[in-house]
Each structure stands twice: as structure tokens, then as C-alpha cells.
Short mmCIF file of C-alpha atoms in Angstrom, two decimals:
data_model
loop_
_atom_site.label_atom_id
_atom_site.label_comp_id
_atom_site.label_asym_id
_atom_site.label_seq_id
_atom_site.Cartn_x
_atom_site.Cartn_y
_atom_site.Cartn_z
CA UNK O 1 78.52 -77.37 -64.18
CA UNK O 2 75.18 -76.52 -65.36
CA UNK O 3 73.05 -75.14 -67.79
CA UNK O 4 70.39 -72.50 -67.25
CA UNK O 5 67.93 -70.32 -69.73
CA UNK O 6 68.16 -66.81 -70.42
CA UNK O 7 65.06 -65.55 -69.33
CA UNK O 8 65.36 -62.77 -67.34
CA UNK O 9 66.78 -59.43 -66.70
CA UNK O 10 69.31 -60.91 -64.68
CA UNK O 11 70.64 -63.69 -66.91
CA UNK O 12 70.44 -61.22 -69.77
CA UNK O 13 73.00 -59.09 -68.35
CA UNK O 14 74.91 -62.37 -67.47
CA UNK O 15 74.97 -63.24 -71.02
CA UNK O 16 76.58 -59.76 -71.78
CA UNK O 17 78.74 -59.48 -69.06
CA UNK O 18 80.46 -63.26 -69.38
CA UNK O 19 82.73 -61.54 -72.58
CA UNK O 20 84.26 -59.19 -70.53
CA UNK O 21 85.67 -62.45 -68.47
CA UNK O 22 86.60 -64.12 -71.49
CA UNK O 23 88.53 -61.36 -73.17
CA UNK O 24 90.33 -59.10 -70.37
CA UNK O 25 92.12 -56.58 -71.10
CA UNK O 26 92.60 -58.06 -74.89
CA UNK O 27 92.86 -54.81 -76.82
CA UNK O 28 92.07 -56.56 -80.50
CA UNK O 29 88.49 -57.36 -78.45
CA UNK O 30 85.72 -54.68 -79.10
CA UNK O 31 82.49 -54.94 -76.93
CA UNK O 32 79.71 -55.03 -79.26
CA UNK O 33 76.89 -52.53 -78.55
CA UNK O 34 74.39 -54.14 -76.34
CA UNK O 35 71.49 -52.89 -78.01
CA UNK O 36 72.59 -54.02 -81.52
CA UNK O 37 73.04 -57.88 -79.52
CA UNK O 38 69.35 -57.62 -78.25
CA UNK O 39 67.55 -56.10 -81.38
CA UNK O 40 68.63 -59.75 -83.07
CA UNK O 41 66.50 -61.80 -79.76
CA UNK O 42 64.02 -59.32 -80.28
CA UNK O 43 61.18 -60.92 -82.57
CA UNK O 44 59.51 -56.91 -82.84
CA UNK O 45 62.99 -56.35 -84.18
CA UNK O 46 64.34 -59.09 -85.92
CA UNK O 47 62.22 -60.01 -89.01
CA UNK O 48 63.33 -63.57 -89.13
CA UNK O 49 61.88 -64.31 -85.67
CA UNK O 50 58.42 -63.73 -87.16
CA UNK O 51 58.63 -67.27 -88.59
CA UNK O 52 61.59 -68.49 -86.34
CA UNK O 53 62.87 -69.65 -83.22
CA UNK O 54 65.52 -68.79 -80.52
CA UNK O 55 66.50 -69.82 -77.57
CA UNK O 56 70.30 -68.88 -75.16
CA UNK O 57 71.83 -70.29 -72.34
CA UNK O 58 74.15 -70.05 -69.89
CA UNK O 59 76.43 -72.17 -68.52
CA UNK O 60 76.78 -72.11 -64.67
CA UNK O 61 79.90 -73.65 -62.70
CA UNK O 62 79.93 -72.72 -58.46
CA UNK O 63 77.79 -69.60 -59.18
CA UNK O 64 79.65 -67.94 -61.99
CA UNK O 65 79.27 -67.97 -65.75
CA UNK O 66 81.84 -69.49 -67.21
CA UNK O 67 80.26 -70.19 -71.07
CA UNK O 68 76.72 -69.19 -72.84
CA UNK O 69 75.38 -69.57 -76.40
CA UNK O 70 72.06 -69.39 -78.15
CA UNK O 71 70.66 -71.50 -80.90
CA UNK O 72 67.76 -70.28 -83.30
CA UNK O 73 65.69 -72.20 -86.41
CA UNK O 74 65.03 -70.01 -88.75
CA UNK O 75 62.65 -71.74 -91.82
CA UNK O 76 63.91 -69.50 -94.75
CA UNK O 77 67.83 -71.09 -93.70
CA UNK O 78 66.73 -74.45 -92.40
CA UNK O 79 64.96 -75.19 -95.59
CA UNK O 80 68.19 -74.00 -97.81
CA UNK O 81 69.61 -77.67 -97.50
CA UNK O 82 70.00 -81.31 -97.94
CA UNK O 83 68.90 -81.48 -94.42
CA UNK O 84 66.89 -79.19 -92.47
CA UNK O 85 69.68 -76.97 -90.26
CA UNK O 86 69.50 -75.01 -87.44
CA UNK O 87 72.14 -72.20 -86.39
CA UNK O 88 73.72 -71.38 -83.44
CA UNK O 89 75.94 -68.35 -82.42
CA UNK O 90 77.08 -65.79 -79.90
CA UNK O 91 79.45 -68.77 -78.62
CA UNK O 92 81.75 -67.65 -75.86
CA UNK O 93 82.86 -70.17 -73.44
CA UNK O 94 86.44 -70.79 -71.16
CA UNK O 95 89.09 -72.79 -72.41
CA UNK O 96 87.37 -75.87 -71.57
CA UNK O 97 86.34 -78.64 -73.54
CA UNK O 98 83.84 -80.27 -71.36
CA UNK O 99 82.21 -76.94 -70.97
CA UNK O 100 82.06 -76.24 -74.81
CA UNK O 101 80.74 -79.89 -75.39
CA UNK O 102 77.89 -79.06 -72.47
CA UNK O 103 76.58 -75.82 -74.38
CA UNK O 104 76.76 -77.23 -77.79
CA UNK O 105 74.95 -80.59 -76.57
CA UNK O 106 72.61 -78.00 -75.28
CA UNK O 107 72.07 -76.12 -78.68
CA UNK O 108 71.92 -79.28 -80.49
CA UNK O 109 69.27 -81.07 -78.33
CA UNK O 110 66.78 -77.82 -78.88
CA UNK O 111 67.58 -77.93 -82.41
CA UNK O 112 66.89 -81.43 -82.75
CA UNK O 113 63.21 -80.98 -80.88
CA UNK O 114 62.13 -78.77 -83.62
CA UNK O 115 62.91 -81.56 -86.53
CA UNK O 116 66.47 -79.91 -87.19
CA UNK O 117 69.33 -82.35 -88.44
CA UNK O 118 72.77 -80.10 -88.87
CA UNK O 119 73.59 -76.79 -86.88
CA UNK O 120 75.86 -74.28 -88.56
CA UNK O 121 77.53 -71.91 -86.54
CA UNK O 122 78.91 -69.48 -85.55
CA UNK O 123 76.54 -67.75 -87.20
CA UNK O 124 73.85 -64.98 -86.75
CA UNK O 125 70.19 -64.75 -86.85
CA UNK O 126 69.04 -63.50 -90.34
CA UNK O 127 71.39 -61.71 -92.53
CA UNK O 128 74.94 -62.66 -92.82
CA UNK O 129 76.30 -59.49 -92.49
CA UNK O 130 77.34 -59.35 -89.48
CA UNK O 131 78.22 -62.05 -86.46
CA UNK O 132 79.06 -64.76 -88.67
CA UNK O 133 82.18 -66.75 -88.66
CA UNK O 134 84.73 -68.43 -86.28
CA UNK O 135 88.21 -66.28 -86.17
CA UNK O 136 90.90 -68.59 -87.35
CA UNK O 137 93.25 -66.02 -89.08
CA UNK O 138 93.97 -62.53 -88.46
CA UNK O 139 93.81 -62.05 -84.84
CA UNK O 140 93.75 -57.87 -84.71
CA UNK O 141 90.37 -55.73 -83.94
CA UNK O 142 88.03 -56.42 -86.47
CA UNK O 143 86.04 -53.96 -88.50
CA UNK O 144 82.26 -53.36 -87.47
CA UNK O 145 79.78 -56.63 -87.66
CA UNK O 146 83.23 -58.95 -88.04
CA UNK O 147 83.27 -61.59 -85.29
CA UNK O 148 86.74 -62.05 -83.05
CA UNK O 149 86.85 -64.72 -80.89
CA UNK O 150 90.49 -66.57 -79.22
CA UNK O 151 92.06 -68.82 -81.02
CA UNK O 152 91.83 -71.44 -78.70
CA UNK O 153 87.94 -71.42 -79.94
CA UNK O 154 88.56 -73.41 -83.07
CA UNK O 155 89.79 -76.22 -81.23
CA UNK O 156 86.70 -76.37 -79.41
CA UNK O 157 84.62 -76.74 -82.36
CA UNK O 158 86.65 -79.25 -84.16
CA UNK O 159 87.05 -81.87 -81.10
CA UNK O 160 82.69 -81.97 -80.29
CA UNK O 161 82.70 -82.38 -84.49
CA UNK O 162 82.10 -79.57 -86.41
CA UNK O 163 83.81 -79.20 -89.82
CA UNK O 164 84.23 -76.45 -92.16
CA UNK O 165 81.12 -76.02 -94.14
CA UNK O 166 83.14 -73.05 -96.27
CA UNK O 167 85.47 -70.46 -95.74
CA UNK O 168 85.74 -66.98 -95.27
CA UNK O 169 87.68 -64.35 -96.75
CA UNK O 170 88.74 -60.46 -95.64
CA UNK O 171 90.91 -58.77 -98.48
CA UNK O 172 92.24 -55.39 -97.52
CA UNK O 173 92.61 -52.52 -99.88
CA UNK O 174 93.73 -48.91 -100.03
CA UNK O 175 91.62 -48.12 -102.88
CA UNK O 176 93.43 -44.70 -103.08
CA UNK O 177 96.67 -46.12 -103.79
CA UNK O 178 98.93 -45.31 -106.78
CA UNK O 179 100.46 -48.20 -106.87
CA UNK O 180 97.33 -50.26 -107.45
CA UNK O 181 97.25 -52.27 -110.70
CA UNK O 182 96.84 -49.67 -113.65
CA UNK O 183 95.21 -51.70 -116.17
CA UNK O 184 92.43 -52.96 -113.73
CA UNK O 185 91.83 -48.70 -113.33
CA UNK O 186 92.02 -48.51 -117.24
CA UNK O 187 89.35 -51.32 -117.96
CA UNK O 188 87.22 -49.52 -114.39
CA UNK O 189 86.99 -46.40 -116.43
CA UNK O 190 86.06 -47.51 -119.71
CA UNK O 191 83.52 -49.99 -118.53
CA UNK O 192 81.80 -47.00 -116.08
CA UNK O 193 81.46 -44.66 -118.78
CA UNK O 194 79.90 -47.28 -121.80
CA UNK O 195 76.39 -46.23 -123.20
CA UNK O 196 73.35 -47.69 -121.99
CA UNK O 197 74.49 -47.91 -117.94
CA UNK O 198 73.51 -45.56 -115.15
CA UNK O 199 74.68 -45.84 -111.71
CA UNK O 200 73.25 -44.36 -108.81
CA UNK O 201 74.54 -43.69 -104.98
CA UNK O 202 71.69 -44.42 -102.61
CA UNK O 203 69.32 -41.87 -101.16
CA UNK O 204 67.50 -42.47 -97.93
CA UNK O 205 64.62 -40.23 -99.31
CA UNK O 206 64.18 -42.99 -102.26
CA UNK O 207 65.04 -45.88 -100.03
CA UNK O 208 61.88 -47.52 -101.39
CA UNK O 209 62.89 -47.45 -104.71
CA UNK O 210 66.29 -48.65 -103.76
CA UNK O 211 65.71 -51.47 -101.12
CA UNK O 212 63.05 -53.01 -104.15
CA UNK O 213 66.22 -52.90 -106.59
CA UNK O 214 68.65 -54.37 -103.83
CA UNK O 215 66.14 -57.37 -103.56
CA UNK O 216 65.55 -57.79 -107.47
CA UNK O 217 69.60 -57.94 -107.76
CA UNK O 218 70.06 -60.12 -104.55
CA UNK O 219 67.62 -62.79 -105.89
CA UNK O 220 68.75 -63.34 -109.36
CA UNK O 221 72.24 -62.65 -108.24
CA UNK O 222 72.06 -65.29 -105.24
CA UNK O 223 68.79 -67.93 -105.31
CA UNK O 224 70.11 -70.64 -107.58
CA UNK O 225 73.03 -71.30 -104.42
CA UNK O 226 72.78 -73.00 -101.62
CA UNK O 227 73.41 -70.23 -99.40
CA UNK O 228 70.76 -68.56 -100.77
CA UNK O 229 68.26 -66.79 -98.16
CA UNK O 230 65.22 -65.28 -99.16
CA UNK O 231 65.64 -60.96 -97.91
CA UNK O 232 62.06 -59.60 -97.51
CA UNK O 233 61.79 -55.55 -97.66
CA UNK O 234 61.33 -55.67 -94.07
CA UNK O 235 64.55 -56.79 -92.93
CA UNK O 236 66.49 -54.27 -95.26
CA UNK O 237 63.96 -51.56 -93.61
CA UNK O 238 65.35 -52.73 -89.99
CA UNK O 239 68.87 -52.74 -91.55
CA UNK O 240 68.71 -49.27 -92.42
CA UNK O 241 66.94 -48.55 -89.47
CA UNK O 242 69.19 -49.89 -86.67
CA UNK O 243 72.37 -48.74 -88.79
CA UNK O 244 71.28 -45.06 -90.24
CA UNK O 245 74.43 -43.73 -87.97
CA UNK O 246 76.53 -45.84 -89.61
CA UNK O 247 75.39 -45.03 -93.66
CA UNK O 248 77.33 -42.83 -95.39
CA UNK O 249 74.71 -42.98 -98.90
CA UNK O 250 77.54 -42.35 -101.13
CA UNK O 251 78.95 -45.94 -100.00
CA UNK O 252 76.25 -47.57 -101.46
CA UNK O 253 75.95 -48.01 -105.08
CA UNK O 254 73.30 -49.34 -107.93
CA UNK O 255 73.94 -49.64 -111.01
CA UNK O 256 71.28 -49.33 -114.36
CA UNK O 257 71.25 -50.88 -117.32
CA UNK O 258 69.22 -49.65 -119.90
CA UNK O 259 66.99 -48.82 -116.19
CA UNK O 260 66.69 -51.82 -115.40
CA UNK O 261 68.80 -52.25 -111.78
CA UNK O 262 71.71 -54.92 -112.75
CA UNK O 263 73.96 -54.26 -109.88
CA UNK O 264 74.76 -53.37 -106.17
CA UNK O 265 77.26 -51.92 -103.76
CA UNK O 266 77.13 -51.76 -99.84
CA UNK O 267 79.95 -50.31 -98.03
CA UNK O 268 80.01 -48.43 -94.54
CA UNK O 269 82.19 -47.26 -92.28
CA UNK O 270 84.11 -49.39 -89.41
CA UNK O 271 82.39 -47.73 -86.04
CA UNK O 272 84.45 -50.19 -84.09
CA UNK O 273 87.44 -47.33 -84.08
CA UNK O 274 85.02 -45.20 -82.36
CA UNK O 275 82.94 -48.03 -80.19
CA UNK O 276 86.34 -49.50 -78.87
CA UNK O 277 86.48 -45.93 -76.83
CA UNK O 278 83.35 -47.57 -75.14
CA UNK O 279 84.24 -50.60 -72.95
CA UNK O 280 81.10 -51.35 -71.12
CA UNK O 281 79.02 -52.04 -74.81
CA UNK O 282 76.37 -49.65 -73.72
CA UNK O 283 75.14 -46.43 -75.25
CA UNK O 284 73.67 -43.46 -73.94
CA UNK O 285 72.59 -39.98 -75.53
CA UNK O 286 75.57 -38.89 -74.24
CA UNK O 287 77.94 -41.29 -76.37
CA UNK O 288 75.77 -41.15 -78.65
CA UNK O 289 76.58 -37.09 -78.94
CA UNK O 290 79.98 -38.52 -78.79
CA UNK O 291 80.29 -40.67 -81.72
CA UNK O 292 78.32 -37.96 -84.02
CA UNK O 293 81.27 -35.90 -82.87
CA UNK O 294 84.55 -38.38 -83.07
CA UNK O 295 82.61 -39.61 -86.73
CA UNK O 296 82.35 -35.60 -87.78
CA UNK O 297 86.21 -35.57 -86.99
CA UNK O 298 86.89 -37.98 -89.42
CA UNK O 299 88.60 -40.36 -86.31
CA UNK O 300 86.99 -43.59 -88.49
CA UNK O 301 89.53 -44.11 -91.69
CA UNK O 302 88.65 -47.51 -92.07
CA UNK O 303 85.07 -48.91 -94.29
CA UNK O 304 84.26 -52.11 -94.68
CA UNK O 305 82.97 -53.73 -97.96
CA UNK O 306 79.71 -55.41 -96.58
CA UNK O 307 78.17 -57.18 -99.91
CA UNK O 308 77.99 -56.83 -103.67
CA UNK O 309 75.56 -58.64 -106.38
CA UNK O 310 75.93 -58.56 -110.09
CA UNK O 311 72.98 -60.32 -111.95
CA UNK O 312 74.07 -63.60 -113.79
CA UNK O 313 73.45 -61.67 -117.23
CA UNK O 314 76.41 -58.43 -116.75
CA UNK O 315 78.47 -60.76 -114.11
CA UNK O 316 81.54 -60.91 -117.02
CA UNK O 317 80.44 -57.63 -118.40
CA UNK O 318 83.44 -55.49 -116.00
CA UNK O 319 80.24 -54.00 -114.16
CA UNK O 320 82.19 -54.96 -111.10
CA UNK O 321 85.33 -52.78 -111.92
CA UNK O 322 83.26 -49.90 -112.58
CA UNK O 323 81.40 -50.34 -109.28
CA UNK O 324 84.73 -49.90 -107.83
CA UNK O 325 85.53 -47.30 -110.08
CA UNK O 326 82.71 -45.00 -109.09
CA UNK O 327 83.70 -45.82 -105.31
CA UNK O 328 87.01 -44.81 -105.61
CA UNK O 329 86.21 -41.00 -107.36
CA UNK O 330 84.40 -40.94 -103.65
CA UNK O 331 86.94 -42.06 -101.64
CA UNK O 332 89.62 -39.60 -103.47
CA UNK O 333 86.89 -36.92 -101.84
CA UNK O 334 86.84 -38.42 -98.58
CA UNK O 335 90.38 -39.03 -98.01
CA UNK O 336 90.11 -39.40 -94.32
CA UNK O 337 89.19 -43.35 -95.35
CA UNK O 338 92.63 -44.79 -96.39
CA UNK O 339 91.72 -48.26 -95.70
CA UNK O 340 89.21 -50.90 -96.88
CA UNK O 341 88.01 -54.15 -96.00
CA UNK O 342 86.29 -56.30 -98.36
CA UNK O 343 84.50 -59.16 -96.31
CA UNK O 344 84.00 -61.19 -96.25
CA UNK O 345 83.55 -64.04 -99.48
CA UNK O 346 83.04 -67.06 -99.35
CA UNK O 347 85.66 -70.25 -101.16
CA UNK O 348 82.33 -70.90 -102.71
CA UNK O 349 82.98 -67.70 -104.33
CA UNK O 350 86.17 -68.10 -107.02
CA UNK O 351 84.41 -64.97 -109.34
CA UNK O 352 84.75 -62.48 -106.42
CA UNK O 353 88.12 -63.62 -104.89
CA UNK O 354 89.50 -62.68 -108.58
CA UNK O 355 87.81 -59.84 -108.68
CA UNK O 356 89.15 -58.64 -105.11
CA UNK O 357 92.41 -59.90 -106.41
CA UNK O 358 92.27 -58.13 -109.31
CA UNK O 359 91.55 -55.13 -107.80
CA UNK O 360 94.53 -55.42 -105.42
CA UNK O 361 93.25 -56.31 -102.48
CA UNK O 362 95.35 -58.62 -100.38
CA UNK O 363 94.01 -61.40 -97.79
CA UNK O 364 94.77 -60.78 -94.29
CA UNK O 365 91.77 -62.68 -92.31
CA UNK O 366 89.90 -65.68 -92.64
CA UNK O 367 86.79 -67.07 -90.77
CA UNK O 368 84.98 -70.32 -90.90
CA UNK O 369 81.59 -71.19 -90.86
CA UNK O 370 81.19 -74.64 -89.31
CA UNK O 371 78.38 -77.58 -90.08
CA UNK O 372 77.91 -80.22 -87.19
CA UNK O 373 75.50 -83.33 -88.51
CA UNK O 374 73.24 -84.89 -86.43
CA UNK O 375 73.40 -88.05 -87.80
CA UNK O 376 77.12 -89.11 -87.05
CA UNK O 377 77.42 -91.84 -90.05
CA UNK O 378 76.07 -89.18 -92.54
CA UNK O 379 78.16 -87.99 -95.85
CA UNK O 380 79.51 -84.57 -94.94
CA UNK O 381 79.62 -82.08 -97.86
CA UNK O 382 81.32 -79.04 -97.93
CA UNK O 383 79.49 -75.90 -99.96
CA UNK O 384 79.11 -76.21 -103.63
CA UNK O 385 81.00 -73.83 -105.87
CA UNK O 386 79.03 -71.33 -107.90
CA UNK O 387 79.81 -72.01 -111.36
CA UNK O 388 79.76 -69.41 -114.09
#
């Protein structure tokens, strides 16, 4: 076995081809589209590679590719730590553990040559959106941006050393249901209608407007944690950008108090019901044509619940019940969407899993992001709790 670069039009298509190997005929598996894979290597695309570093592999055995990865350093996440840490992601590999051990020694060499001391992973490049997390519960098709991976993948990770860093939750919800709990609905309504608070469902004409508020929210909501990343406007501009298909704007919610922006909601739908009909991960105008017209025809009655942020000041005010309050009015409108998935939070996170709880969603997946130290004899911690 050996390890080669990806560095070429040939071993880029390698590196998208080796998952159709690993998975089969495995009909919970749905190919990511290849352009949304190579917009994240693409530094012209990818805001965080503007500062950052990447770098993916293969991993060759008699002429065929039986495992791949890719490693980045990106300085807003390295610097977020007790020890400067690296990432790596887009894992897939056979079940083999002298194969995983050759890509992760791999990752971990590169990461080390740039002053790194810790690699997380799996996890993305940039936002955490999407691509982040090993599969450990919950083996069905994921909704859009969720990773699935085979079981057998954990295992791999835990025997080279990697531990659970935190966590990750998926509640699921029918948010039109009767049966959900009535006096979380009563407390909803009378928090949404109080004086003094306005709330807002996003407009792509003021995207400005709104992408400034999302970032006021996210950084008082998030920068005193440890998972804290800095978002600049341009990577919400590229978000918006690469997933304009996917926005529906009455999914994604601000809310005002006294107008100042206090609050946030970002839903969308889950395009993997439609992009499972596509098995080779590649789009064309044609498909393209197609998914406007499957998406028209309400096939997608699935969203998923992709982040929320309450600033410390209203986060036990019930703003977050009358977020979902206003959500639900639209999805008694749009009752195509009968199911919801709220992922994913972290264990770091009790506020939100009560708050999911309370609003009756129930927890059906779990992922893990993973921390492997450097430095063999050092403490491992896991991820602090946020406190109230």
C-alpha cells in the first residue's frame, strides 16, 4: 500500500469515485454532489482557504484505491484551543485497519509540519454545517449536509486513538403534529406576540442587511465557547450563493427586539430525497431542470434545522419557542413538509437539547466529532459545557 497526492484531474476523480466502492448498492448512502465536494478545495470558493491550508490523498494498494482523506489548517479553528489543531475529513477507507492507520499517519504528519498539535475530524473545512461528524447512531439516509459513513468506521478511529471530543445530536420533529406538547404551543404564542419584538423571514433582496444581523447574533451568541469560529460576511455570501436552490426564505427567521437583531433561525429543505435519484453525484442543466421540477412537486417533505443563536441577554426570555412558533404558522402552509430534523447540537449544548426536548422532538441520530493529540502523554479534555 501506498500513499499518493491529489493533484490532478485524474486522482480527483479517484477521490470521488473510491465512495461508490465503499458503499455499493447501500441505499441509506447518498452521493454528494461533486461540485458542492470541490467548491470546499477550492480557495476562489472557500473563504477559509484564503488564510488556510489543504491538502488530500489517496491511498493506493496493486493499482486501485482502496482509502483517501484530506487534512486542512485553518487559523480561525486552529487558534480556538489549548493547542493549535488541525482538521481532517472526507475519510473513506476499506475495512482495514492498517490502511486507516496509513491515511491518518498521513494527515497527521502534514498537520504536524505546519506547527499543528491535535487533529479533529471528521470534520469539514469552514462552517460546521455540513460534513461534520462520524455516524455512530442512526444508520438510515441522512438529510442534506449530514455525514453517513459504515459503522465499521468508528472502530477505525478509536483503535489509531482518537476520542470523542463531543457529541452530536439529530432530534426529529413533526412540528405539525397535534399531539405535540400543548403548553410548550401556549407559552410559543404568548412569547411571539409580547410588545417590543419583531421578527422577520429573510429576503434575498435585503440579504445585506440580514447576513450583518446573522453575524452580530452568531458572535455574541457563540465567541465566549470554545467552538467558537469567527464567520466573516464572505463566507455567508458563498453560503447563500452555492445553496440559493436549496433556500426557501420563509425558513429562515430573525428576530427584533426593540430593532435591535436578538435572534436567528436557519432551516432548509433536505435535497438528498431528490439528489438520491442521482447516483453518479454529478449535475448537469438537465438535472438541474429536474430538481426545479421534482422540488416544484413538493417530492422533498423533509427540512432540516441547520443552526439557531439567541444572544446571551433574551436566551431565557422563551424567544426560542416563539422562533418555533412563527415556523410552525409556515409549515401549517406548506404542508407538503411533515418532517423535521433538528441537527445537529452539540452535549456541550444542555440549553438547546431542552429546548428540542421541550418542543417534542425526539433523538434518533448521533455523530461524533473526534480529537487525536499529538503528544501521546498529554491530558485529553473533552469540550467544555456552556454554562448559563
Amino acid at each position: 500500500m501506498h500513499i499518493i497526492t491529489v493533484n490532478g484531474k485524474k486522482t480527483v476523480n479517484a477521490f470521488h469515485e473510491l465512495p461508490y466502492f465503499i458503499y455499493g448498492d447501500d441505499p441509506n448512502w447518498v452521493p454528494p454532489m461533486r461540485m458542492m465536494v470541490e467548491s470546499i478545495f477550492d480557495p476562489l470558493r472557500n473563504n477559509s482557504l484564503i488564510s488556510g491550508d489543504v491538502c488530500r490523498w489517496l491511498l493506493m494498494d496493486h493499482g486501485k484505491v482502496i482509502g483517501r482523506i484530506a487534512a486542512f489548517c485553518v487559523p480561525s479553528y486552529a487558534n480556538s484551543f489549548d493547542q493549535p489543531t488541525g482538521g481532517i475529513g472526507f475519510f473513506e477507507c476499506i475495512n482495514n485497519q492498517v490502511a486507516a492507520n496509513q491515511l491518518f499517519d498521513t494527515a497527521c504528519a502534514w498537520l504536524k509540519g505546519l506547527g499543528m498539535e491535535a487533529a479533529d475530524g471528521p470534520i469539514n473545512i469552514g462552517e460546521n454545517f455540513f460534513n461534520w461528524g462520524l455516524l455512530v447512531n442512526g444508520f438510515v439516509q441522512q438529510s442534506f449536509g449530514m455525514p453517513y459513513n459504515p459503522p465499521y468506521y468508528r472502530s477505525l478511529f478509536e483503535t489509531y486513538g482518537f476520542k470523542t471530543y463531543y457529541e452530536q445530536y439529530s432530534y426529529y420533529l413533526n412540528i405539525t403534529s397535534p399531539d405535540l406538547p400543548e403548553r410548550f404551543w401556549k407559552i410559543a404564542a404568548w412569547t411571539a406576540k409580547k410588545p417590543g419584538y419583531r421578527f422577520e423571514s429573510f429576503l434575498f433582496s435585503e440579504k445585506e442587511r440580514f447576513i450583518q444581523d446573522f453575524i452580530d447574533i452568531y458572535e455574541q451568541a457563540w465567541s465566549k465557547h470554545d467552538n467558537y469560529k469567527k464567520i466573516e460576511p464572505e463566507d455567508i455570501h458563498a453560503m447563500l450563493s452555492q445553496s440559493k436552490m436549496l433556500i426557501e426564505e420563509d425558513f429562515i427567521w430573525f428576530v427584533y427586539h426593540e430593532d435591535k437583531p436578538i435572534a436567528f433561525f436557519m432551516m432548509i429543505p433536505d435535497m438528498n430525497q431528490l439528489f438520491k435519484y442521482f447516483r453518479n453525484g454529478k449535475l448537469n442543466l438537465l438535472k438541474i431542470l429536474k430538481l426545479l421540477y421534482l422540488k416544484k412537486k413538493k417530492v422533498v417533505n423533509r427540512c432540516r434545522v441547520l443552526v439557531m443563536g439567541v444572544i446571551p441577554k433574551f436566551q431565557k426570555s422563551g424567544i426560542e419557542s416563539a422562533i418555533f412558533y412563527q415556523l410552525r404558522q409556515v409549515l401549517l402552509r406548506k404542508d407538503w413538509y411533515n418532517e423535521m430534523e433538528l441537527s445537529w447540537v452539540g452535549d456541550f449544548n444542555p440549553k438547546m437539547i431542552s429546548i428540542f426536548k421541550a418542543v417534542g422532538g425526539k433523538q434518533t441520530k448521533t455523530h461524533l466529532t473526534m480529537r487525536y493529540l499529538f503528544d501521546r502523554q498529554k491530558e485529553f479534555k473533552r469540550s467544555p459545557i456552556i454554562e448559563d
